Coordinates of C-alpha atoms and ligand atoms in Angstrom, one line a residue:
X390 CA 40.3 -67.0 26.8
X391 CA 42.7 -67.0 23.6
X392 CA 42.3 -63.4 22.9
X393 CA 44.1 -60.3 23.0
X394 CA 47.3 -61.7 22.5
X395 CA 49.4 -60.7 19.3
X396 CA 49.4 -64.3 18.5
X397 CA 45.8 -65.3 18.1
X398 CA 45.8 -63.1 14.7
X399 CA 46.5 -65.9 13.5
X400 CA 42.9 -67.2 13.9
X401 CA 42.1 -64.8 11.0
X402 CA 44.6 -66.7 8.5
X403 CA 43.5 -69.8 9.2
X404 CA 39.7 -69.8 8.9
X405 CA 38.3 -71.4 5.6
X406 CA 37.2 -75.0 5.7
X407 CA 39.1 -75.7 9.1
X408 CA 36.6 -75.0 11.8
X409 CA 33.5 -76.3 13.1
X410 CA 30.4 -73.8 12.0
X411 CA 29.3 -73.8 16.0
X412 CA 32.9 -72.8 17.1
X413 CA 32.6 -69.5 19.0
X414 CA 35.3 -67.3 18.3
X415 CA 36.7 -67.9 21.7
X416 CA 37.0 -71.5 20.9
X417 CA 38.5 -70.9 17.6
X418 CA 41.1 -68.7 18.9
X419 CA 41.9 -71.1 21.4
X420 CA 42.2 -74.0 19.1
X421 CA 44.3 -71.9 17.0
X422 CA 46.7 -70.8 19.7
X423 CA 47.2 -74.5 20.9
X424 CA 47.2 -75.9 17.4
X425 CA 48.9 -73.3 15.6
X426 CA 51.2 -76.1 13.9
X427 CA 48.4 -78.4 12.5
X428 CA 46.7 -75.6 11.4
X429 CA 49.2 -74.8 8.9
X430 CA 50.2 -78.2 8.1
X431 CA 51.3 -77.3 4.4
X432 CA 53.3 -74.2 5.6
X433 CA 56.8 -74.4 7.3
X434 CA 57.4 -72.6 11.0
X435 CA 59.0 -70.2 9.0
X436 CA 55.9 -68.8 7.2
X437 CA 53.9 -69.1 10.2
X438 CA 56.5 -66.4 11.8
X439 CA 56.1 -64.2 9.0
X440 CA 52.1 -64.1 9.5
X441 CA 52.8 -63.3 13.3
X442 CA 55.1 -60.7 11.9
X443 CA 52.9 -59.2 9.4
X444 CA 49.7 -58.8 12.1
X445 CA 52.1 -57.4 14.7
X446 CA 53.8 -54.9 11.6
X447 CA 50.0 -53.1 11.3
X448 CA 48.4 -51.1 14.1
X449 CA 45.0 -52.7 13.2
X450 CA 42.4 -54.2 15.3
X451 CA 40.6 -57.4 14.6
X452 CA 37.3 -58.4 15.4
X453 CA 35.9 -62.1 15.4
X454 CA 32.2 -62.0 14.9
X455 CA 30.4 -65.4 15.5
X456 CA 26.8 -64.3 13.3
X457 CA 25.3 -67.5 15.0
X458 CA 25.4 -66.8 18.7
X459 CA 26.8 -63.0 17.9
X460 CA 29.6 -63.5 20.2
X461 CA 32.5 -60.9 19.4
X462 CA 35.9 -61.4 20.2
X463 CA 38.9 -59.3 19.7
X464 CA 42.4 -60.7 18.9
X465 CA 44.0 -57.6 18.5
X466 CA 44.4 -53.9 19.1
X467 CA 40.9 -53.7 21.3
X468 CA 43.4 -52.0 23.6
X469 CA 45.9 -50.7 21.6
X470 CA 44.1 -49.1 18.9
X471 CA 40.5 -48.5 20.6
X472 CA 41.8 -48.2 24.0
X473 CA 38.7 -50.7 25.7
X474 CA 40.2 -53.3 28.0
X475 CA 39.1 -57.1 27.1
X476 CA 37.0 -57.2 30.3
X477 CA 34.9 -54.4 29.2
X478 CA 34.1 -55.5 25.8
X479 CA 31.8 -58.0 27.3
X480 CA 32.2 -60.5 23.8
X481 CA 28.8 -59.5 22.3
X482 CA 28.0 -57.5 18.9
X483 CA 25.9 -54.9 21.0
X484 CA 29.6 -53.6 22.2
X485 CA 30.6 -52.7 18.8
X486 CA 27.4 -51.6 17.3
X487 CA 26.7 -49.2 20.4
X488 CA 30.1 -47.2 19.3
X489 CA 29.4 -46.9 15.7
X490 CA 28.9 -43.2 15.0
X491 CA 25.1 -42.8 15.0
X492 CA 25.6 -41.2 11.5
X493 CA 27.1 -44.0 10.1
X494 CA 25.3 -47.3 12.1
X495 CA 22.3 -47.3 9.7
X496 CA 24.6 -47.2 6.6
X497 CA 27.0 -49.8 7.7
X498 CA 24.5 -52.2 9.1
X499 CA 22.6 -52.1 6.3
X500 CA 25.9 -52.7 4.2
X501 CA 27.0 -55.8 6.3
X502 CA 23.7 -57.3 6.2
X503 CA 23.6 -57.1 2.4
X504 CA 26.7 -58.7 2.1
X505 CA 25.9 -61.4 4.3
X506 CA 22.9 -62.3 2.6
X507 CA 24.7 -62.5 -0.4
X508 CA 27.3 -65.1 -1.4
X509 CA 30.4 -62.6 -1.2
X510 CA 33.3 -63.8 0.9
X511 CA 34.7 -59.8 1.3
X512 CA 33.3 -56.8 2.7
X513 CA 34.9 -53.3 3.3
X514 CA 33.8 -50.0 4.6
X515 CA 34.5 -47.0 6.5
X516 CA 33.1 -45.7 9.6
X517 CA 33.6 -43.4 12.7
X518 CA 33.9 -45.6 15.9
X519 CA 34.1 -44.1 19.3
X520 CA 37.6 -44.7 21.4
X521 CA 37.5 -45.4 25.3
X522 CA 38.3 -41.9 25.5
X523 CA 35.3 -40.8 23.7
X524 CA 36.9 -39.6 20.5
X525 CA 35.7 -41.0 17.4
X526 CA 38.2 -42.6 15.2
X527 CA 37.8 -43.1 11.1
X528 CA 38.3 -46.9 10.5
X529 CA 38.6 -48.5 7.1
X530 CA 37.4 -52.2 8.1
X531 CA 37.9 -54.9 5.5
X532 CA 36.3 -58.2 6.4
X533 CA 36.3 -61.6 5.4
X534 CA 33.2 -63.6 5.6
X535 CA 33.3 -67.4 6.4
X536 CA 30.9 -69.5 4.9
X537 CA 29.8 -72.9 5.6
X538 CA 29.4 -75.7 2.8
X539 CA 25.9 -74.7 2.2
X540 CA 27.0 -71.0 1.6
X541 CA 25.6 -69.7 4.7
X542 CA 27.8 -67.0 6.4
X543 CA 29.0 -67.9 10.0
X544 CA 31.4 -65.7 10.9
X545 CA 32.6 -62.1 10.0
X546 CA 36.1 -61.6 10.4
X547 CA 37.0 -57.6 10.2
X548 CA 40.6 -55.8 10.3
X549 CA 39.9 -52.1 11.4
X550 CA 42.7 -49.8 10.5
X551 CA 42.9 -46.0 11.5
X552 CA 42.5 -43.7 8.8
X553 CA 41.8 -40.6 10.7
X554 CA 44.9 -38.9 9.8
X555 CA 44.6 -39.6 6.2
X556 CA 40.8 -38.9 5.9
X557 CA 41.4 -35.3 7.5
X558 CA 44.1 -34.4 5.3
X559 CA 41.9 -36.0 2.4
X560 CA 39.1 -33.7 3.3
X561 CA 41.3 -30.8 4.1
X562 CA 42.6 -31.1 0.5
X563 CA 39.2 -31.4 -1.1
X564 CA 38.1 -28.4 0.7
X565 CA 41.0 -26.2 -0.1
X566 CA 40.8 -26.6 -3.6
X567 CA 37.3 -26.3 -3.7
X568 CA 37.4 -23.1 -1.9
X569 CA 40.6 -22.0 -4.1
X570 CA 38.1 -22.8 -7.4
X571 CA 35.1 -21.1 -5.8
X572 CA 37.2 -18.1 -5.1
X573 CA 39.0 -17.8 -8.8
X574 CA 35.5 -17.7 -10.2
X575 CA 34.0 -15.3 -7.8
X576 CA 36.9 -12.9 -8.2
X577 CA 36.7 -13.0 -11.9
X578 CA 33.5 -11.9 -12.1
X579 CA 33.7 -9.2 -9.3
X580 CA 36.4 -8.0 -11.1
X581 CA 34.7 -7.3 -14.6
X582 CA 31.7 -6.2 -13.0
X583 CA 33.6 -3.7 -10.9
X584 CA 34.8 -2.1 -14.5
X585 CA 31.4 -1.6 -15.6
X586 CA 30.3 -0.3 -12.4
X587 CA 32.9 2.5 -12.2
X588 CA 31.6 3.6 -15.6
X589 CA 27.8 3.6 -14.1
X590 CA 28.9 5.2 -11.1
X591 CA 31.1 8.0 -13.1
X592 CA 28.2 8.5 -15.5
X593 CA 25.4 8.9 -13.4
X594 CA 27.6 11.2 -11.5
X595 CA 28.6 12.9 -14.1
X596 CA 25.1 13.7 -15.9
X597 CA 23.3 14.8 -12.3
X598 CA 26.2 17.4 -12.0
X599 CA 26.6 18.8 -15.5
X600 CA 23.1 18.9 -16.6
X601 CA 21.9 20.2 -13.0
X602 CA 18.9 18.1 -13.4
X603 CA 15.8 17.7 -11.1
X604 CA 12.7 16.2 -10.7
X605 CA 11.6 12.6 -11.8
X606 CA 14.9 12.3 -14.2
X607 CA 17.4 13.2 -11.3
X608 CA 15.5 11.0 -8.9
X609 CA 15.5 8.1 -11.8
X610 CA 19.6 8.8 -12.2
X611 CA 19.5 8.7 -8.4
X612 CA 18.2 5.1 -8.4
X613 CA 20.5 4.3 -11.1
X614 CA 23.5 5.1 -8.5
X615 CA 22.1 3.6 -5.5
X616 CA 21.7 0.0 -7.9
X617 CA 25.2 0.4 -8.6
X618 CA 26.0 1.3 -5.0
X619 CA 24.7 -2.0 -3.9
X620 CA 26.1 -4.0 -6.7
X621 CA 29.3 -2.6 -5.5
X622 CA 28.8 -4.0 -2.2
X623 CA 28.1 -7.2 -3.9
X624 CA 31.3 -7.4 -5.8
X625 CA 33.2 -6.2 -2.7
X626 CA 31.6 -9.3 -0.8
X627 CA 32.8 -11.8 -3.7
X628 CA 36.1 -10.2 -3.9
X629 CA 36.3 -10.6 -0.2
X630 CA 35.3 -14.0 -0.2
X631 CA 38.3 -14.9 -3.2
X632 CA 40.6 -12.6 -0.7
X633 CA 41.3 -10.2 -3.6
X634 CA 39.5 -7.5 -1.9
X635 CA 41.2 -4.4 -1.4
X636 CA 41.3 -4.4 2.5
X637 CA 42.6 -1.3 4.6
X638 CA 44.4 -3.0 7.6
X639 CA 45.4 -1.2 10.7
X640 CA 46.5 -2.4 14.4
X641 CA 43.6 -2.4 16.5
X642 CA 42.9 -3.7 20.0
X643 CA 40.6 -6.6 20.3
X644 CA 38.5 -5.6 23.1
X645 CA 38.0 -2.2 22.4
X646 CA 36.5 -3.4 19.1
X647 CA 34.3 -5.8 20.7
X648 CA 33.4 -2.9 23.6
X649 CA 32.5 -0.4 20.4
X650 CA 30.3 -3.2 19.0
X651 CA 28.5 -3.9 21.8
X652 CA 25.7 -1.4 21.2
X653 CA 24.8 -2.6 17.5
X654 CA 24.9 -6.3 18.8
X655 CA 22.1 -5.5 21.2
X656 CA 20.1 -3.9 18.8
X657 CA 20.1 -6.7 16.4
X658 CA 19.7 -9.5 19.1
X659 CA 15.8 -10.1 20.5
X660 CA 15.0 -9.5 24.3
X661 CA 15.0 -13.5 24.6
X662 CA 18.7 -13.7 23.8
X663 CA 20.9 -12.8 26.9
X664 CA 24.5 -11.8 26.1
X665 CA 27.5 -12.8 27.7
X666 CA 31.1 -11.0 27.0
X667 CA 34.1 -13.1 28.4
X668 CA 37.2 -10.6 27.4
X669 CA 41.0 -11.0 28.0
X670 CA 42.7 -9.4 30.2
X671 CA 46.3 -9.1 29.1
X672 CA 47.9 -6.0 30.4
X673 CA 49.4 -4.5 27.2
X674 CA 46.1 -5.7 25.3
X675 CA 45.8 -8.0 22.5
X676 CA 46.3 -6.3 19.2
X677 CA 45.5 -7.6 15.7
X678 CA 46.0 -5.8 12.1
X679 CA 43.0 -6.1 10.5
X680 CA 40.3 -4.0 8.1
X681 CA 38.5 -3.0 11.6
X682 CA 35.2 -2.1 9.3
X683 CA 35.5 -5.7 7.6
X684 CA 36.0 -7.2 11.1
X685 CA 33.1 -5.8 12.4
X686 CA 31.1 -7.0 9.9
X687 CA 32.3 -10.5 10.1
X688 CA 31.1 -10.4 13.7
X689 CA 27.9 -8.7 12.9
X690 CA 27.4 -11.9 10.5
X691 CA 28.2 -14.2 13.3
X692 CA 26.0 -12.6 15.4
X693 CA 22.9 -12.6 13.1
X694 CA 23.7 -16.3 12.4
X695 CA 23.7 -17.0 16.1
X696 CA 20.4 -15.4 16.7
X697 CA 18.9 -16.9 13.6
X698 CA 20.1 -20.3 15.5
X699 CA 18.1 -19.3 18.4
X700 CA 14.8 -18.4 17.5
X701 CA 13.1 -19.5 20.6
X702 CA 15.8 -17.7 22.6
X703 CA 19.0 -18.4 24.2
X704 CA 22.5 -17.4 25.1
X705 CA 25.4 -15.6 23.1
X706 CA 28.4 -15.5 24.3
X707 CA 31.2 -13.1 22.8
X708 CA 34.9 -13.9 24.1
X709 CA 38.3 -13.2 23.5
X710 CA 41.5 -14.5 24.3
X711 CA 44.9 -14.9 23.5
X712 CA 46.8 -18.3 22.4
X713 CA 50.2 -19.8 21.3
X714 CA 49.8 -22.2 18.6
X715 CA 52.9 -24.3 18.3
X716 CA 53.4 -27.2 16.0
X717 CA 51.5 -29.1 18.2
X718 CA 48.2 -27.2 16.8
X719 CA 47.1 -30.0 14.2
X720 CA 45.1 -31.1 17.6
X721 CA 42.8 -28.6 16.7
X722 CA 40.9 -29.5 13.4
X723 CA 40.5 -26.8 11.2
X724 CA 44.1 -25.2 12.2
X725 CA 46.0 -27.5 10.4
X726 CA 47.4 -24.6 7.7
X727 CA 47.7 -22.2 10.0
X728 CA 51.3 -20.7 10.8
X729 CA 52.9 -21.2 14.5
X730 CA 52.6 -18.1 16.8
X731 CA 50.5 -16.4 18.7
X732 CA 47.0 -15.4 18.0
X733 CA 44.1 -13.5 19.4
X734 CA 40.7 -15.4 19.5
X735 CA 37.5 -14.0 19.2
X736 CA 34.6 -16.5 19.6
X737 CA 30.9 -15.9 19.0
X738 CA 28.9 -19.1 21.2
X739 CA 25.3 -19.6 20.5
X740 CA 23.0 -22.2 22.1
X741 CA 21.1 -22.4 19.0
X742 CA 19.8 -25.3 16.7
X743 CA 23.5 -26.4 15.7
X744 CA 24.6 -27.8 12.3
X745 CA 24.6 -31.3 11.2
X746 CA 27.3 -32.9 8.9
X747 CA 25.8 -31.8 5.6
X748 CA 25.8 -28.0 6.8
X749 CA 29.4 -28.3 7.8
X750 CA 30.5 -29.4 5.0
X751 CA 29.5 -26.5 3.0
X752 CA 28.8 -23.6 5.0
X753 CA 31.9 -21.5 3.8
X754 CA 30.9 -21.8 0.3
X755 CA 29.3 -18.5 -1.2
X756 CA 25.5 -18.9 -1.9
X757 CA 25.2 -21.7 0.8
X758 CA 22.3 -21.0 2.9
X759 CA 19.6 -23.2 4.6
X760 CA 17.5 -20.1 5.4
X761 CA 15.1 -19.3 2.6
X762 CA 14.8 -15.4 2.7
X763 CA 15.5 -14.9 -0.7
X764 CA 19.4 -14.3 -1.5
X765 CA 21.9 -15.4 1.2
X766 CA 25.0 -17.7 2.1
X767 CA 27.4 -15.1 1.8
X768 CA 27.8 -14.3 5.1
X769 CA 30.3 -16.9 6.0
X770 CA 31.9 -17.1 3.0
X771 CA 33.0 -13.4 3.0
X772 CA 34.3 -13.8 6.7
X773 CA 36.3 -16.7 5.7
X774 CA 37.9 -14.6 2.9
X775 CA 38.7 -11.9 5.3
X776 CA 40.2 -13.7 7.9
X777 CA 42.4 -15.7 5.6
X778 CA 43.5 -12.9 3.9
X779 CA 44.3 -11.1 7.1
X780 CA 46.5 -14.5 8.1
X781 CA 44.2 -16.1 10.2
X782 CA 41.5 -18.7 10.3
X783 CA 37.9 -19.6 11.2
X784 CA 37.2 -22.6 13.1
X785 CA 33.8 -24.0 13.6
X786 CA 32.3 -26.6 16.2
X787 CA 28.9 -27.4 16.2
X788 CA 26.7 -29.7 17.8
X789 CA 22.9 -30.3 16.7
X790 CA 20.6 -28.9 19.2
X791 CA 23.4 -28.0 21.5
X792 CA 25.1 -25.0 19.7
X793 CA 27.5 -23.5 17.7
X794 CA 31.1 -22.0 18.6
X795 CA 33.1 -19.9 15.8
X796 CA 36.3 -18.9 16.7
X797 CA 38.1 -16.5 14.6
X798 CA 42.0 -16.8 14.9
X799 CA 44.0 -13.5 14.1
X800 CA 47.6 -13.3 14.5
X801 CA 48.7 -11.2 17.5
X802 CA 50.9 -8.3 16.5
X803 CA 52.9 -5.8 19.2
X804 CA 51.0 -2.5 20.1
X805 CA 50.7 0.4 17.5
X806 CA 52.5 3.6 17.6
X807 CA 50.4 6.8 18.0
X808 CA 48.0 7.3 15.2
X809 CA 49.2 9.6 12.5
X810 CA 47.2 13.1 11.9
X811 CA 44.2 12.5 9.3
X812 CA 43.0 15.5 7.0
X813 CA 39.5 15.7 7.1
X814 CA 37.7 15.6 3.9
X815 CA 35.5 18.5 2.8
X816 CA 32.3 18.4 0.8
X817 CA 33.2 20.2 -2.1
X818 CA 35.5 17.8 -4.2
X819 CA 39.4 18.8 -4.4
X820 CA 40.3 20.2 -7.4
X821 CA 43.7 21.2 -9.2
X822 CA 45.3 22.3 -12.4
X823 CA 48.4 19.9 -12.5
X824 CA 48.9 17.6 -15.4
X825 CA 47.8 13.7 -15.1
X826 CA 48.6 10.8 -17.3
X827 CA 45.4 8.6 -17.5
X828 CA 46.8 5.3 -18.3
X829 CA 43.6 2.7 -18.6
X830 CA 42.5 0.1 -20.9
X831 CA 39.2 -0.4 -20.2
X832 CA 37.9 2.4 -22.5
X833 CA 34.6 3.2 -20.2
X834 CA 36.7 3.6 -17.1
X835 CA 39.3 5.8 -18.7
X836 CA 36.8 7.9 -20.6
X837 CA 35.1 8.6 -17.4
X838 CA 38.2 9.2 -15.5
X839 CA 39.3 11.8 -18.1
X840 CA 35.7 13.2 -17.6
X841 CA 36.0 13.6 -14.1
X842 CA 39.4 14.9 -13.9
X843 CA 39.1 17.3 -16.8
X844 CA 36.0 18.7 -14.8
X845 CA 37.9 19.2 -11.5
X846 CA 40.4 21.5 -13.5
X847 CA 43.2 19.2 -14.2
X848 CA 45.3 18.8 -17.6
X849 CA 45.0 15.2 -18.9
X850 CA 46.4 13.2 -21.2
X851 CA 44.9 9.9 -21.9
X852 CA 46.7 6.4 -23.1
X853 CA 45.2 2.8 -23.7
X854 CA 48.5 0.8 -23.1
X855 CA 52.0 1.2 -21.8
X856 CA 53.4 1.8 -25.6
X857 CA 51.1 4.5 -26.4
X858 CA 51.9 6.4 -22.7
X859 CA 55.9 6.1 -23.5
X860 CA 55.2 7.4 -27.1
X861 CA 53.0 10.2 -25.5
X862 CA 55.8 10.9 -22.8
X863 CA 58.5 11.4 -24.9
X864 CA 56.8 13.5 -27.3
X865 CA 56.3 16.0 -24.8
X866 CA 60.0 16.5 -24.5
X867 CA 60.3 17.3 -21.2
X868 CA 56.8 18.7 -20.2
X869 CA 56.2 17.6 -16.8
X870 CA 53.5 15.2 -16.0
X871 CA 52.8 15.5 -12.3
X872 CA 50.8 12.6 -11.6
X873 CA 50.1 9.0 -13.5
X874 CA 46.7 7.5 -12.7
X875 CA 47.3 4.1 -13.9
X876 CA 45.6 0.6 -14.0
X877 CA 47.7 -1.9 -12.5
X878 CA 46.9 -5.0 -14.6
X879 CA 47.0 -4.3 -18.1
X880 CA 47.8 -6.7 -21.1
X881 CA 51.2 -6.7 -22.5
X882 CA 53.1 -3.9 -20.1
X883 CA 51.9 -3.7 -16.6
X884 CA 51.1 -0.3 -14.8
X885 CA 53.9 -0.9 -12.8
X886 CA 56.3 -1.5 -15.2
X887 CA 55.3 1.5 -16.9
X888 CA 55.6 3.5 -13.8
X889 CA 58.9 2.5 -13.1
X890 CA 59.9 4.0 -16.7
X891 CA 58.3 7.2 -16.1
X892 CA 59.8 7.6 -12.6
X893 CA 63.2 6.9 -14.2
X894 CA 62.7 9.7 -16.5
X895 CA 60.5 11.9 -14.4
X896 CA 61.2 10.8 -10.7
X897 CA 58.8 13.3 -9.1
X898 CA 55.7 12.2 -10.9
X899 CA 53.3 10.6 -8.1
X900 CA 51.6 7.4 -9.1
X901 CA 48.1 6.4 -8.2
X902 CA 47.5 2.6 -9.4
X903 CA 43.5 1.6 -9.9
X904 CA 43.0 -2.1 -9.7
X905 CA 40.0 -4.2 -8.2
X906 CA 42.3 -6.4 -6.9
X907 CA 44.6 -5.6 -3.9
X908 CA 46.7 -8.7 -4.3
X909 CA 48.1 -7.6 -7.6
X910 CA 49.4 -4.2 -6.0
X911 CA 51.0 -6.1 -3.2
X912 CA 52.6 -9.0 -5.5
X913 CA 56.4 -9.2 -4.3
X914 CA 58.4 -6.6 -6.0
X915 CA 54.9 -5.0 -6.8
X916 CA 54.9 -3.2 -3.5
X917 CA 53.3 0.5 -3.4
X918 CA 56.2 2.4 -2.8
X919 CA 56.7 5.8 -1.1
X920 CA 54.9 8.4 -3.7
X921 CA 52.4 5.6 -4.9
X922 CA 49.1 5.8 -3.9
X923 CA 46.3 3.1 -4.2
X924 CA 42.8 3.3 -5.6
X925 CA 40.4 0.3 -5.4
X926 CA 37.6 -0.2 -8.3
X927 CA 34.9 0.9 -8.1
X928 CA 35.5 4.4 -7.5
X929 CA 33.3 7.5 -7.5
X930 CA 34.2 10.8 -8.4
X931 CA 34.7 11.7 -4.8
X932 CA 37.1 9.4 -4.0
X933 CA 39.2 9.8 -7.4
X934 CA 39.5 13.7 -6.8
X935 CA 40.4 13.0 -2.8
X936 CA 43.0 10.1 -3.7
X937 CA 44.3 12.3 -6.6
X938 CA 44.5 15.5 -4.4
X939 CA 46.2 13.4 -1.3
X940 CA 48.9 12.2 -4.1
X941 CA 49.5 15.5 -5.4
X942 CA 50.0 16.9 -2.3
X943 CA 52.0 14.1 -0.6
X944 CA 55.9 15.0 -0.3
X945 CA 58.2 14.6 -3.4
X946 CA 59.4 11.0 -3.5
X947 CA 63.3 10.8 -2.4
X948 CA 65.2 8.6 -4.6
Ligands
ATP1253 N1 25.5 -20.2 14.6 C1 24.9 -21.0 13.4 N2 24.1 -21.9 13.8 C2 23.7 -22.9 13.1 N3 23.7 -23.0 11.7 C3 24.8 -21.7 11.2 C4 25.0 -20.9 12.0 N4 26.1 -20.2 11.4 C5 25.9 -20.5 10.1 N5 24.9 -21.5 10.0 C6 24.7 -22.3 8.7 O1 25.5 -22.1 7.8 C7 24.7 -21.3 7.0 C8 25.6 -20.5 5.9 O2 25.6 -19.3 6.8 P1 25.9 -17.8 6.0 O3 26.3 -16.9 7.2 O4 27.2 -18.0 5.2 O5 24.6 -17.3 5.4 P2 23.2 -17.1 5.6 O6 23.6 -16.7 7.2 O7 22.1 -18.3 5.1 O8 23.0 -16.1 5.0 P3 23.6 -14.2 4.7 O9 24.7 -14.4 6.0 O10 24.3 -14.2 3.7 O11 22.6 -13.7 5.2 C9 23.5 -20.8 7.1 O12 22.5 -20.7 6.2 C10 23.2 -22.0 8.6 O13 22.4 -23.1 7.7
MG1254 MG1 25.0 -15.3 8.0

């Protein structure tokens, strides 16, 4: 006996040199419980007390492993920390071995084996250990190796500390720092590329339109334009990942979005995959505010991933539910940094090959892929960016050979008011004769914008920076400027600053901001106000012409 009492922890402290090597942990504990006084001959009763208190102060478990007989005792914490009753532990080392996570077992066994064969006295290691309820705890074990007079290891006494929460926090922090760094890099590259692409798209269209070119040269130009279009899809994906993409969110009902998608989904999946839909039955529907084009793309990405994971066939389940996340949401790993509230959850569940820990650790990183079909690895990265930008979170649970569940949490919003009427866009580009001030620091983007607008019939004044624009406006002495087309971010004076200055002097001037980042336009205090429009880069002549006309035709801003 002599186990599972708080007192027996003292056996840990009184070990070296005072026990017979053949003593089993059980016997040893008994000795110490009975002979606590003599074991601490030189210590006062007070210091013995301190040891007891110190032992109880931790929530650690202690295991005492006899290396000769492989007997294993748990002087402390077996029940409290690990949830097992003493009778269940059966007193052999196999009990511990079987509960170490299979992914950690070989590494830990090798490390302990190595330390036992050496002359070292201490060992420490981190591993996952299965609790009685089936959950794995992340443990930090620090052990003392007791050796006999020949230096042979005879006992291994470890104190097991639960570091699950700390490890989760640490992993979470590392992950989000890594994603942040990736995001900044990807966003920066995409932003600069958008300027080049705007120029390429603009000039290709202009050359085609102005020269009335036909035949081979026209088709070559067409190819250049197509390539620029594809490149702008890529920068769009990178911006989505870095959460700087111009999303066009509006309120949609989640079930109708999934139902509309069904046909495309079925086309993507082969005959050997069955599809099951479990849609929520909320009476008023479950609404989310998202860019529905982007959300559709995310669900298609997830479906393609699921299909790729079920090459031999399987079942794909699409589910929508509504859930309330309170402060307790920490219990679902992966949702730590999401605000409490009501969420709509879209789940894509497959019965495919699943993912190992290595894949799980990297799957949201841009260009991380295990597929060898050329470029890839942007599917989950962009999905992650878009969902985060929409105030939600993606959670993935996966087990090798069992399958994968991807859950998208998006904040639930109230049902929308009836939709506003939208003017259909005609084939010919809308034209005009109004006066437009183009303020853009990138020379190529400025030139192409000016060219397009002049071709459409507008009077155009151009400025490369805010000072220049202020000077030009002042020199015109009262002549109207109907519209300002301005880059949002410029060195020295921002587009928003100049627009505010201009609208003080000329309140009826409409404003169209051009930017590669949505985030820039939505900075606190940088909200797009009434009479201000936003045109994301890269844009083509049609998008520019349409936005300019829309802005000019909008009602005058009331001040
Ligand atoms: N449902 C799934 N089952 C198993 N593994 C998956 C699943 N979804 C994603 N993965 C793993 O995550 C990796 C990254 O996925 P992601 O969608 O970002 O890129 P990809 O599918 O490889 O390429 P892309 O989507 O850009 O064509 C995949 O290569 C795959 O290893
Ligand atoms: Mg993919």
